[in-house]
């Protein structure tokens, strides 16, 4: 979840650090995170993320298996959401191994290639 306090009293990383030009957590991302909070694995992951991202003013781009990309999850959905500077920001909706929890993550160096692919994907769609 977004910056929950861990049992040790430390703060978990937030998505704000992903874009140094946009350090604040946009309300749309908070709405997206909250709408995905109740996911129980009984509904389709892609459809759940697609609906939640649309409600937050964002776009579902694509999803793919996480094998070989991230160790601690089953699937990754790549989304674009509005940020405070009126640009769209790429974020990841990650389905855990048990298939019962979706968490939001900012791309990091290990997943930066997904952002590059998403940018290329968007450019191709815009040409159509």
mmCIF file of C-alpha atoms in Angstrom:
data_model
loop_
_atom_site.group_PDB
_atom_site.id
_atom_site.type_symbol
_atom_site.label_atom_id
_atom_site.label_comp_id
_atom_site.label_asym_id
_atom_site.label_seq_id
_atom_site.Cartn_x
_atom_site.Cartn_y
_atom_site.Cartn_z
ATOM 1 C CA UNK A 1 0.000 0.000 0.000
ATOM 2 C CA UNK A 2 1.009 3.620 -0.198
ATOM 3 C CA UNK A 3 3.551 4.464 2.497
ATOM 4 C CA UNK A 4 2.147 2.258 5.260
ATOM 5 C CA UNK A 5 3.930 2.298 8.536
ATOM 6 C CA UNK A 6 5.670 -1.009 9.022
ATOM 7 C CA UNK A 7 5.543 -2.953 12.283
ATOM 8 C CA UNK A 8 9.081 -1.765 13.033
ATOM 9 C CA UNK A 9 7.861 1.818 12.882
ATOM 10 C CA UNK A 10 9.703 2.602 9.650
ATOM 11 C CA UNK A 11 7.996 3.987 6.619
ATOM 12 C CA UNK A 12 7.668 1.885 3.442
ATOM 13 C CA UNK A 13 8.790 3.522 0.171
ATOM 14 C CA UNK A 14 6.239 5.621 -1.672
ATOM 15 C CA UNK A 15 5.546 6.105 -5.344
ATOM 16 C CA UNK A 16 6.469 9.769 -5.062
ATOM 17 C CA UNK A 17 10.168 8.961 -5.348
ATOM 18 C CA UNK A 18 9.761 7.611 -8.882
ATOM 19 C CA UNK A 19 9.458 11.017 -10.491
ATOM 20 C CA UNK A 20 11.757 13.593 -8.937
ATOM 21 C CA UNK A 21 9.974 16.372 -10.826
ATOM 22 C CA UNK A 22 6.680 15.269 -9.253
ATOM 23 C CA UNK A 23 7.473 14.263 -5.654
ATOM 24 C CA UNK A 24 3.913 14.555 -4.356
ATOM 25 C CA UNK A 25 1.473 11.697 -4.483
ATOM 26 C CA UNK A 26 -1.351 12.723 -6.820
ATOM 27 C CA UNK A 27 -4.887 12.279 -5.547
ATOM 28 C CA UNK A 28 -5.640 10.086 -8.563
ATOM 29 C CA UNK A 29 -2.970 7.612 -7.471
ATOM 30 C CA UNK A 30 -4.358 7.570 -3.958
ATOM 31 C CA UNK A 31 -7.833 6.892 -5.354
ATOM 32 C CA UNK A 32 -6.419 4.113 -7.512
ATOM 33 C CA UNK A 33 -4.597 2.525 -4.583
ATOM 34 C CA UNK A 34 -7.711 2.686 -2.406
ATOM 35 C CA UNK A 35 -9.947 1.210 -5.094
ATOM 36 C CA UNK A 36 -7.572 -1.753 -5.473
ATOM 37 C CA UNK A 37 -7.206 -2.236 -1.719
ATOM 38 C CA UNK A 38 -10.169 -4.594 -1.416
ATOM 39 C CA UNK A 39 -9.092 -6.958 -4.186
ATOM 40 C CA UNK A 40 -9.587 -10.560 -3.088
ATOM 41 C CA UNK A 41 -8.546 -12.498 -6.186
ATOM 42 C CA UNK A 42 -12.080 -13.544 -7.115
ATOM 43 C CA UNK A 43 -12.352 -11.147 -10.043
ATOM 44 C CA UNK A 44 -10.128 -10.800 -13.096
ATOM 45 C CA UNK A 45 -6.899 -8.897 -12.328
ATOM 46 C CA UNK A 46 -6.792 -7.030 -15.649
ATOM 47 C CA UNK A 47 -10.420 -5.979 -15.558
ATOM 48 C CA UNK A 48 -10.128 -4.849 -11.935
ATOM 49 C CA UNK A 49 -7.061 -2.730 -12.695
ATOM 50 C CA UNK A 50 -8.588 -1.400 -15.935
ATOM 51 C CA UNK A 51 -11.745 -0.205 -14.164
ATOM 52 C CA UNK A 52 -9.825 1.275 -11.209
ATOM 53 C CA UNK A 53 -7.381 3.148 -13.456
ATOM 54 C CA UNK A 54 -10.224 4.595 -15.557
ATOM 55 C CA UNK A 55 -11.990 5.823 -12.408
ATOM 56 C CA UNK A 56 -8.756 7.548 -11.359
ATOM 57 C CA UNK A 57 -8.445 9.286 -14.738
ATOM 58 C CA UNK A 58 -5.711 6.940 -15.908
ATOM 59 C CA UNK A 59 -5.219 4.388 -18.644
ATOM 60 C CA UNK A 60 -4.548 0.664 -18.566
ATOM 61 C CA UNK A 61 -1.804 0.050 -21.142
ATOM 62 C CA UNK A 62 -1.027 -3.681 -20.928
ATOM 63 C CA UNK A 63 -0.272 -6.514 -18.556
ATOM 64 C CA UNK A 64 2.208 -9.342 -18.638
ATOM 65 C CA UNK A 65 3.460 -12.248 -16.540
ATOM 66 C CA UNK A 66 5.970 -11.117 -13.935
ATOM 67 C CA UNK A 67 8.212 -14.153 -14.248
ATOM 68 C CA UNK A 68 11.756 -12.967 -14.809
ATOM 69 C CA UNK A 69 10.810 -9.327 -14.221
ATOM 70 C CA UNK A 70 9.908 -9.233 -10.535
ATOM 71 C CA UNK A 71 10.450 -11.988 -8.003
ATOM 72 C CA UNK A 72 7.619 -11.279 -5.606
ATOM 73 C CA UNK A 73 4.605 -11.223 -7.907
ATOM 74 C CA UNK A 74 2.548 -13.090 -10.463
ATOM 75 C CA UNK A 75 1.468 -10.402 -12.972
ATOM 76 C CA UNK A 76 2.278 -6.779 -13.730
ATOM 77 C CA UNK A 77 -0.119 -4.250 -15.235
ATOM 78 C CA UNK A 78 1.384 -1.089 -16.700
ATOM 79 C CA UNK A 79 -0.742 2.026 -16.262
ATOM 80 C CA UNK A 80 -0.544 5.721 -16.998
ATOM 81 C CA UNK A 81 -2.030 8.021 -14.412
ATOM 82 C CA UNK A 82 -2.223 11.798 -14.185
ATOM 83 C CA UNK A 83 0.438 13.501 -12.102
ATOM 84 C CA UNK A 84 0.348 16.912 -10.473
ATOM 85 C CA UNK A 85 2.232 18.596 -13.343
ATOM 86 C CA UNK A 86 -0.489 17.585 -15.847
ATOM 87 C CA UNK A 87 1.679 14.901 -17.448
ATOM 88 C CA UNK A 88 0.934 11.218 -17.368
ATOM 89 C CA UNK A 89 3.092 9.019 -15.146
ATOM 90 C CA UNK A 90 3.731 5.320 -15.697
ATOM 91 C CA UNK A 91 3.111 3.115 -12.666
ATOM 92 C CA UNK A 92 2.841 -0.610 -12.120
ATOM 93 C CA UNK A 93 -0.043 -2.520 -10.577
ATOM 94 C CA UNK A 94 1.446 -5.735 -9.253
ATOM 95 C CA UNK A 95 -0.480 -8.904 -8.410
ATOM 96 C CA UNK A 96 1.143 -10.883 -5.589
ATOM 97 C CA UNK A 97 1.999 -14.588 -5.878
ATOM 98 C CA UNK A 98 -1.136 -15.672 -4.046
ATOM 99 C CA UNK A 99 -3.276 -13.690 -6.491
ATOM 100 C CA UNK A 100 -5.151 -11.953 -3.701
ATOM 101 C CA UNK A 101 -3.497 -8.539 -3.370
ATOM 102 C CA UNK A 102 -2.676 -5.760 -5.806
ATOM 103 C CA UNK A 103 -0.096 -3.167 -4.881
ATOM 104 C CA UNK A 104 1.048 -0.081 -6.736
ATOM 105 C CA UNK A 105 4.744 0.397 -7.459
ATOM 106 C CA UNK A 106 6.821 3.010 -9.152
ATOM 107 C CA UNK A 107 9.142 1.714 -11.827
ATOM 108 C CA UNK A 108 12.683 1.230 -10.566
ATOM 109 C CA UNK A 109 15.922 0.389 -12.378
ATOM 110 C CA UNK A 110 14.884 -3.280 -12.618
ATOM 111 C CA UNK A 111 11.605 -2.374 -14.360
ATOM 112 C CA UNK A 112 12.735 0.761 -16.249
ATOM 113 C CA UNK A 113 12.586 -1.203 -19.506
ATOM 114 C CA UNK A 114 8.820 -1.549 -18.969
ATOM 115 C CA UNK A 115 8.518 2.236 -18.926
ATOM 116 C CA UNK A 116 10.515 2.486 -22.149
ATOM 117 C CA UNK A 117 8.305 -0.191 -23.712
ATOM 118 C CA UNK A 118 5.178 1.618 -22.455
ATOM 119 C CA UNK A 119 6.397 4.868 -24.014
ATOM 120 C CA UNK A 120 6.984 3.092 -27.338
ATOM 121 C CA UNK A 121 3.583 1.384 -27.040
ATOM 122 C CA UNK A 122 1.896 4.754 -26.496
ATOM 123 C CA UNK A 123 3.649 6.296 -29.508
ATOM 124 C CA UNK A 124 2.447 3.449 -31.716
ATOM 125 C CA UNK A 125 -1.139 3.822 -30.445
ATOM 126 C CA UNK A 126 -1.049 7.573 -30.994
ATOM 127 C CA UNK A 127 -0.136 7.035 -34.653
ATOM 128 C CA UNK A 128 -3.375 5.102 -35.139
#
